[in-house]
PDB file of C-alpha atoms in Angstrom:
ATOM      1  CA  GLY A   1     170.971-161.642-141.755  1.00  0.00           C
ATOM      2  CA  GLU A   2     171.731-164.935-139.368  1.00  0.00           C
ATOM      3  CA  SER A   3     168.826-165.323-136.601  1.00  0.00           C
ATOM      4  CA  VAL A   4     168.844-168.274-134.510  1.00  0.00           C
ATOM      5  CA  GLY A   5     166.479-168.209-131.279  1.00  0.00           C
ATOM      6  CA  LEU A   6     165.046-170.481-128.918  1.00  0.00           C
ATOM      7  CA  HIS A   7     161.408-170.329-128.434  1.00  0.00           C
ATOM      8  CA  LEU A   8     161.506-170.541-124.582  1.00  0.00           C
ATOM      9  CA  PRO A   9     164.218-168.897-122.403  1.00  0.00           C
ATOM     10  CA  THR A  10     163.195-170.822-119.571  1.00  0.00           C
ATOM     11  CA  LEU A  11     162.104-174.301-119.108  1.00  0.00           C
ATOM     12  CA  SER A  12     160.927-175.953-116.131  1.00  0.00           C
ATOM     13  CA  VAL A  13     160.062-180.581-115.764  1.00  0.00           C
ATOM     14  CA  GLN A  14     159.872-182.896-113.621  1.00  0.00           C
ATOM     15  CA  GLU A  15     162.361-185.673-112.985  1.00  0.00           C
ATOM     16  CA  GLY A  16     161.821-188.143-115.126  1.00  0.00           C
ATOM     17  CA  ASP A  17     159.441-186.285-117.695  1.00  0.00           C
ATOM     18  CA  ASN A  18     160.769-186.126-121.302  1.00  0.00           C
ATOM     19  CA  SER A  19     162.524-182.546-121.882  1.00  0.00           C
ATOM     20  CA  ILE A  20     161.737-180.649-125.574  1.00  0.00           C
ATOM     21  CA  ILE A  21     163.919-178.006-126.679  1.00  0.00           C
ATOM     22  CA  ASN A  22     162.903-175.816-129.033  1.00  0.00           C
ATOM     23  CA  CYS A  23     165.203-173.955-131.857  1.00  0.00           C
ATOM     24  CA  ALA A  24     164.130-171.660-135.489  1.00  0.00           C
ATOM     25  CA  TYR A  25     166.930-170.450-137.864  1.00  0.00           C
ATOM     26  CA  SER A  26     166.535-168.452-140.036  1.00  0.00           C
ATOM     27  CA  ASN A  27     169.387-168.914-143.094  1.00  0.00           C
ATOM     28  CA  SER A  28     167.520-171.443-145.465  1.00  0.00           C
ATOM     29  CA  ALA A  29     170.894-173.078-146.395  1.00  0.00           C
ATOM     30  CA  SER A  30     172.812-173.842-143.775  1.00  0.00           C
ATOM     31  CA  ASP A  31     173.523-177.490-143.628  1.00  0.00           C
ATOM     32  CA  TYR A  32     175.316-178.193-140.142  1.00  0.00           C
ATOM     33  CA  PHE A  33     173.468-178.073-136.172  1.00  0.00           C
ATOM     34  CA  ILE A  34     174.601-178.845-133.823  1.00  0.00           C
ATOM     35  CA  TRP A  35     173.133-178.858-129.747  1.00  0.00           C
ATOM     36  CA  TYR A  36     174.890-177.462-126.784  1.00  0.00           C
ATOM     37  CA  LYS A  37     174.818-177.714-123.102  1.00  0.00           C
ATOM     38  CA  GLN A  38     176.347-175.353-121.043  1.00  0.00           C
ATOM     39  CA  GLU A  39     176.918-175.524-117.147  1.00  0.00           C
ATOM     40  CA  SER A  40     177.398-172.722-114.705  1.00  0.00           C
ATOM     41  CA  GLY A  41     180.734-171.997-114.397  1.00  0.00           C
ATOM     42  CA  LYS A  42     181.501-174.143-117.701  1.00  0.00           C
ATOM     43  CA  GLY A  43     182.058-173.963-121.222  1.00  0.00           C
ATOM     44  CA  PRO A  44     179.933-175.178-123.931  1.00  0.00           C
ATOM     45  CA  GLN A  45     179.734-178.915-123.999  1.00  0.00           C
ATOM     46  CA  PHE A  46     178.637-180.743-127.661  1.00  0.00           C
ATOM     47  CA  ILE A  47     175.571-182.876-127.081  1.00  0.00           C
ATOM     48  CA  ILE A  48     174.307-184.311-130.771  1.00  0.00           C
ATOM     49  CA  ASP A  49     174.903-182.824-133.948  1.00  0.00           C
ATOM     50  CA  ILE A  50     172.461-182.883-137.221  1.00  0.00           C
ATOM     51  CA  ARG A  51     173.116-182.376-140.942  1.00  0.00           C
ATOM     52  CA  SER A  52     170.283-180.902-142.827  1.00  0.00           C
ATOM     53  CA  ASN A  53     170.478-184.651-145.379  1.00  0.00           C
ATOM     54  CA  MET A  54     169.339-186.103-142.305  1.00  0.00           C
ATOM     55  CA  ASP A  55     165.606-185.218-140.323  1.00  0.00           C
ATOM     56  CA  LYS A  56     165.906-186.729-136.868  1.00  0.00           C
ATOM     57  CA  ARG A  57     169.511-188.186-135.076  1.00  0.00           C
ATOM     58  CA  GLN A  58     169.344-190.167-131.607  1.00  0.00           C
ATOM     59  CA  GLY A  59     172.207-190.461-129.389  1.00  0.00           C
ATOM     60  CA  GLN A  60     172.150-191.435-125.692  1.00  0.00           C
ATOM     61  CA  ARG A  61     168.804-189.886-124.194  1.00  0.00           C
ATOM     62  CA  VAL A  62     169.245-187.132-126.978  1.00  0.00           C
ATOM     63  CA  THR A  63     167.436-186.847-130.186  1.00  0.00           C
ATOM     64  CA  VAL A  64     167.569-183.973-132.395  1.00  0.00           C
ATOM     65  CA  LEU A  65     164.678-182.902-134.831  1.00  0.00           C
ATOM     66  CA  LEU A  66     165.381-181.149-138.132  1.00  0.00           C
ATOM     67  CA  ASN A  67     162.657-179.645-140.269  1.00  0.00           C
ATOM     68  CA  LYS A  68     164.135-177.758-142.594  1.00  0.00           C
ATOM     69  CA  THR A  69     160.364-177.198-144.332  1.00  0.00           C
ATOM     70  CA  VAL A  70     159.620-174.252-141.394  1.00  0.00           C
ATOM     71  CA  LYS A  71     163.485-174.152-140.146  1.00  0.00           C
ATOM     72  CA  HIS A  72     163.064-175.423-137.085  1.00  0.00           C
ATOM     73  CA  LEU A  73     165.264-177.908-134.538  1.00  0.00           C
ATOM     74  CA  SER A  74     164.152-179.417-131.129  1.00  0.00           C
ATOM     75  CA  LEU A  75     165.981-181.419-128.919  1.00  0.00           C
ATOM     76  CA  GLN A  76     164.548-183.505-126.727  1.00  0.00           C
ATOM     77  CA  ILE A  77     165.794-185.524-123.821  1.00  0.00           C
ATOM     78  CA  ALA A  78     163.982-188.183-122.433  1.00  0.00           C
ATOM     79  CA  ALA A  79     163.918-188.941-118.554  1.00  0.00           C
ATOM     80  CA  THR A  80     165.223-185.844-118.039  1.00  0.00           C
ATOM     81  CA  GLN A  81     167.717-185.684-114.782  1.00  0.00           C
ATOM     82  CA  PRO A  82     169.072-182.995-112.096  1.00  0.00           C
ATOM     83  CA  GLY A  83     172.353-183.484-114.151  1.00  0.00           C
ATOM     84  CA  ASP A  84     170.011-182.277-116.716  1.00  0.00           C
ATOM     85  CA  SER A  85     170.067-178.814-115.868  1.00  0.00           C
ATOM     86  CA  ALA A  86     171.719-175.977-117.610  1.00  0.00           C
ATOM     87  CA  VAL A  87     171.750-173.705-120.563  1.00  0.00           C
ATOM     88  CA  TYR A  88     170.705-175.375-123.860  1.00  0.00           C
ATOM     89  CA  PHE A  89     172.320-174.096-127.416  1.00  0.00           C
ATOM     90  CA  CYS A  90     171.558-174.524-130.560  1.00  0.00           C
ATOM     91  CA  ALA A  91     174.545-173.777-133.233  1.00  0.00           C
ATOM     92  CA  GLU A  92     174.012-173.205-137.036  1.00  0.00           C
ATOM     93  CA  THR A  93     176.362-173.114-140.042  1.00  0.00           C
ATOM     94  CA  SER A  94     176.469-172.982-143.578  1.00  0.00           C
ATOM     95  CA  PRO A  95     179.417-172.807-146.639  1.00  0.00           C
ATOM     96  CA  HIS A  96     177.800-169.178-147.185  1.00  0.00           C
ATOM     97  CA  THR A  97     178.552-167.829-144.158  1.00  0.00           C
ATOM     98  CA  GLY A  98     182.286-168.972-144.551  1.00  0.00           C
ATOM     99  CA  ASN A  99     181.660-172.289-141.720  1.00  0.00           C
ATOM    100  CA  GLN A 100     181.154-169.841-139.382  1.00  0.00           C
ATOM    101  CA  PHE A 101     178.506-171.078-136.228  1.00  0.00           C
ATOM    102  CA  TYR A 102     175.784-169.013-135.511  1.00  0.00           C
ATOM    103  CA  PHE A 103     174.105-169.735-132.272  1.00  0.00           C
ATOM    104  CA  GLY A 104     171.016-169.208-130.014  1.00  0.00           C
ATOM    105  CA  THR A 105     170.538-167.078-127.111  1.00  0.00           C
ATOM    106  CA  GLY A 106     169.400-170.234-124.898  1.00  0.00           C
ATOM    107  CA  THR A 107     167.458-172.064-123.464  1.00  0.00           C
ATOM    108  CA  SER A 108     168.000-172.877-119.393  1.00  0.00           C
ATOM    109  CA  LEU A 109     166.196-176.215-118.143  1.00  0.00           C
ATOM    110  CA  THR A 110     165.649-176.997-114.793  1.00  0.00           C
ATOM    111  CA  VAL A 111     165.092-179.802-113.246  1.00  0.00           C
ATOM    112  CA  ILE A 112     162.494-180.413-110.371  1.00  0.00           C
ATOM    113  CA  PRO A 113     163.292-183.342-107.997  1.00  0.00           C
TER     114      PRO A 113
ATOM    115  CA  ASP T   1     186.248-180.438-122.028  1.00  0.00           C
ATOM    116  CA  ALA T   2     190.283-180.269-120.412  1.00  0.00           C
ATOM    117  CA  ASP T   3     191.930-181.063-123.671  1.00  0.00           C
ATOM    118  CA  VAL T   4     190.987-177.112-124.249  1.00  0.00           C
ATOM    119  CA  THR T   5     192.757-174.695-121.368  1.00  0.00           C
ATOM    120  CA  GLN T   6     191.913-171.271-120.978  1.00  0.00           C
ATOM    121  CA  THR T   7     193.750-168.868-118.593  1.00  0.00           C
ATOM    122  CA  PRO T   8     193.544-167.062-116.375  1.00  0.00           C
ATOM    123  CA  ARG T   9     190.454-167.800-115.893  1.00  0.00           C
ATOM    124  CA  ASN T  10     189.632-164.929-114.001  1.00  0.00           C
ATOM    125  CA  ARG T  11     190.726-161.390-114.431  1.00  0.00           C
ATOM    126  CA  ILE T  12     190.117-157.458-113.129  1.00  0.00           C
ATOM    127  CA  THR T  13     191.799-155.368-114.680  1.00  0.00           C
ATOM    128  CA  LYS T  14     191.191-151.286-115.228  1.00  0.00           C
ATOM    129  CA  THR T  15     190.406-148.870-118.428  1.00  0.00           C
ATOM    130  CA  GLY T  16     192.803-148.509-120.712  1.00  0.00           C
ATOM    131  CA  LYS T  17     194.752-151.432-119.649  1.00  0.00           C
ATOM    132  CA  ARG T  18     196.406-154.063-121.793  1.00  0.00           C
ATOM    133  CA  ILE T  19     195.491-158.219-121.167  1.00  0.00           C
ATOM    134  CA  MET T  20     196.462-160.912-122.969  1.00  0.00           C
ATOM    135  CA  LEU T  21     194.132-164.332-122.580  1.00  0.00           C
ATOM    136  CA  GLU T  22     196.265-167.346-123.496  1.00  0.00           C
ATOM    137  CA  CYS T  23     194.024-171.032-125.168  1.00  0.00           C
ATOM    138  CA  SER T  24     195.438-173.771-125.772  1.00  0.00           C
ATOM    139  CA  GLN T  25     194.387-177.386-126.325  1.00  0.00           C
ATOM    140  CA  THR T  26     195.755-180.414-127.262  1.00  0.00           C
ATOM    141  CA  LYS T  27     192.983-182.123-129.738  1.00  0.00           C
ATOM    142  CA  GLY T  28     195.854-181.736-132.186  1.00  0.00           C
ATOM    143  CA  HIS T  29     192.665-179.790-134.186  1.00  0.00           C
ATOM    144  CA  ASP T  30     194.191-177.267-136.445  1.00  0.00           C
ATOM    145  CA  ARG T  31     191.535-174.552-136.115  1.00  0.00           C
ATOM    146  CA  MET T  32     191.019-172.336-133.240  1.00  0.00           C
ATOM    147  CA  TYR T  33     188.283-169.227-132.051  1.00  0.00           C
ATOM    148  CA  TRP T  34     187.834-166.842-129.674  1.00  0.00           C
ATOM    149  CA  TYR T  35     183.976-165.443-129.141  1.00  0.00           C
ATOM    150  CA  ARG T  36     182.564-164.020-126.431  1.00  0.00           C
ATOM    151  CA  GLN T  37     179.255-164.422-124.300  1.00  0.00           C
ATOM    152  CA  ASP T  38     176.946-162.053-123.006  1.00  0.00           C
ATOM    153  CA  PRO T  39     174.021-162.055-120.983  1.00  0.00           C
ATOM    154  CA  GLY T  40     170.706-162.090-123.236  1.00  0.00           C
ATOM    155  CA  LEU T  41     172.767-163.291-126.656  1.00  0.00           C
ATOM    156  CA  GLY T  42     174.632-165.950-128.146  1.00  0.00           C
ATOM    157  CA  LEU T  43     178.011-166.933-128.653  1.00  0.00           C
ATOM    158  CA  ARG T  44     179.879-164.132-130.902  1.00  0.00           C
ATOM    159  CA  LEU T  45     182.544-164.629-133.113  1.00  0.00           C
ATOM    160  CA  ILE T  46     185.594-161.820-132.682  1.00  0.00           C
ATOM    161  CA  TYR T  47     188.390-163.969-134.589  1.00  0.00           C
ATOM    162  CA  TYR T  48     189.174-167.298-136.008  1.00  0.00           C
ATOM    163  CA  SER T  49     192.219-168.906-137.130  1.00  0.00           C
ATOM    164  CA  PHE T  50     192.377-172.238-139.940  1.00  0.00           C
ATOM    165  CA  ASP T  51     195.866-172.596-139.110  1.00  0.00           C
ATOM    166  CA  VAL T  52     199.105-171.123-137.790  1.00  0.00           C
ATOM    167  CA  LYS T  53     199.518-168.866-141.004  1.00  0.00           C
ATOM    168  CA  ASP T  54     195.908-167.553-141.131  1.00  0.00           C
ATOM    169  CA  ILE T  55     193.699-165.076-139.164  1.00  0.00           C
ATOM    170  CA  ASN T  56     190.438-163.810-139.814  1.00  0.00           C
ATOM    171  CA  LYS T  57     187.724-161.429-138.082  1.00  0.00           C
ATOM    172  CA  GLY T  58     184.795-162.936-136.833  1.00  0.00           C
ATOM    173  CA  GLU T  59     181.438-160.629-136.493  1.00  0.00           C
ATOM    174  CA  ILE T  60     183.021-158.317-133.441  1.00  0.00           C
ATOM    175  CA  SER T  61     186.806-158.015-133.829  1.00  0.00           C
ATOM    176  CA  ASP T  62     187.039-154.644-132.686  1.00  0.00           C
ATOM    177  CA  GLY T  63     189.152-153.566-129.855  1.00  0.00           C
ATOM    178  CA  TYR T  64     190.588-156.522-130.155  1.00  0.00           C
ATOM    179  CA  SER T  65     193.915-158.941-131.685  1.00  0.00           C
ATOM    180  CA  VAL T  66     194.869-162.909-131.688  1.00  0.00           C
ATOM    181  CA  SER T  67     198.198-164.196-131.995  1.00  0.00           C
ATOM    182  CA  ARG T  68     198.521-167.470-133.617  1.00  0.00           C
ATOM    183  CA  GLN T  69     201.506-168.393-132.183  1.00  0.00           C
ATOM    184  CA  ALA T  70     201.918-172.585-132.704  1.00  0.00           C
ATOM    185  CA  GLN T  71     199.245-174.861-133.770  1.00  0.00           C
ATOM    186  CA  ALA T  72     198.039-175.764-130.452  1.00  0.00           C
ATOM    187  CA  LYS T  73     198.132-171.640-128.895  1.00  0.00           C
ATOM    188  CA  PHE T  74     195.581-169.162-129.703  1.00  0.00           C
ATOM    189  CA  SER T  75     196.343-166.093-127.703  1.00  0.00           C
ATOM    190  CA  LEU T  76     193.601-163.268-127.641  1.00  0.00           C
ATOM    191  CA  SER T  77     194.552-159.093-126.626  1.00  0.00           C
ATOM    192  CA  LEU T  78     192.830-156.429-125.753  1.00  0.00           C
ATOM    193  CA  GLU T  79     195.084-153.426-126.833  1.00  0.00           C
ATOM    194  CA  SER T  80     193.141-151.100-124.941  1.00  0.00           C
ATOM    195  CA  ALA T  81     190.708-152.711-122.207  1.00  0.00           C
ATOM    196  CA  ILE T  82     186.943-150.987-122.022  1.00  0.00           C
ATOM    197  CA  PRO T  83     183.961-151.744-119.565  1.00  0.00           C
ATOM    198  CA  ASN T  84     182.072-153.078-121.924  1.00  0.00           C
ATOM    199  CA  GLN T  85     184.320-155.699-123.087  1.00  0.00           C
ATOM    200  CA  THR T  86     183.309-157.389-119.400  1.00  0.00           C
ATOM    201  CA  ALA T  87     182.170-160.492-120.780  1.00  0.00           C
ATOM    202  CA  LEU T  88     183.091-164.076-120.448  1.00  0.00           C
ATOM    203  CA  TYR T  89     185.118-165.348-122.889  1.00  0.00           C
ATOM    204  CA  PHE T  90     185.459-168.791-124.953  1.00  0.00           C
ATOM    205  CA  CYS T  91     188.121-170.379-126.933  1.00  0.00           C
ATOM    206  CA  ALA T  92     186.898-173.088-129.143  1.00  0.00           C
ATOM    207  CA  THR T  93     189.388-175.765-131.657  1.00  0.00           C
ATOM    208  CA  SER T  94     187.343-177.820-134.298  1.00  0.00           C
ATOM    209  CA  ASP T  95     189.370-180.113-136.961  1.00  0.00           C
ATOM    210  CA  SER T  96     189.336-179.104-140.821  1.00  0.00           C
ATOM    211  CA  ARG T  97     187.552-182.553-141.620  1.00  0.00           C
ATOM    212  CA  VAL T  98     184.558-182.241-139.046  1.00  0.00           C
ATOM    213  CA  GLU T  99     183.307-178.372-138.239  1.00  0.00           C
ATOM    214  CA  THR T 100     182.044-179.700-135.173  1.00  0.00           C
ATOM    215  CA  GLN T 101     183.418-176.985-132.032  1.00  0.00           C
ATOM    216  CA  TYR T 102     184.925-177.785-128.854  1.00  0.00           C
ATOM    217  CA  PHE T 103     184.705-175.228-125.916  1.00  0.00           C
ATOM    218  CA  GLY T 104     187.320-174.366-123.256  1.00  0.00           C
ATOM    219  CA  PRO T 105     186.227-173.832-119.889  1.00  0.00           C
ATOM    220  CA  GLY T 106     186.147-169.680-119.929  1.00  0.00           C
ATOM    221  CA  THR T 107     187.811-166.574-118.747  1.00  0.00           C
ATOM    222  CA  ARG T 108     185.842-164.160-117.094  1.00  0.00           C
ATOM    223  CA  LEU T 109     187.163-160.646-117.925  1.00  0.00           C
ATOM    224  CA  LEU T 110     185.922-157.796-115.360  1.00  0.00           C
ATOM    225  CA  VAL T 111     187.121-154.079-117.068  1.00  0.00           C
ATOM    226  CA  LEU T 112     186.802-151.152-114.357  1.00  0.00           C
TER     227      LEU T 112
END
């Protein structure tokens, strides 16, 4: 079956430092990945996505890296700010799952001022 | 995302009661989804719909039913609520051309 997991359930970083959140997936056929941010009391918010034909994609202060060899995904947040404190999920999908998404359990990021 | 709204935002009900959670979207997307979120677990898919005449079961559809009244509206019903259906419920939408899903603010449901 599908499994999407995160290496660390919690992460604390100092304001201004870079954050790295990791995610492992098991389906080698997965071809599309998304990172979501969920703040307390709110729904998941799209941050950045990447397709399997890429290994890196950059957004504003965020970078997603995809290593298909070891089925690993990471989210890097540059110059972490207090507003980045939230739970971060990875999600993956593949044509073989009818394009249904499978979500990780989440990593809780706390930014220390 | 204000383009996806859910009502009610919070609901307390008793075991055996029938309840309905509603979702509306103004994004013009054709695909809609219902998920539940439990502590320590990832979002799990309950039902999804790719257009008004299409309804599909997700990973955990038992005890739930849905209705796609229009392209913009997708409701989730619990026919006879039970305590282990206490959870946070999210509606999401996507466009058939792009898989990215956009979520509503969630409905917190407590079944006593």
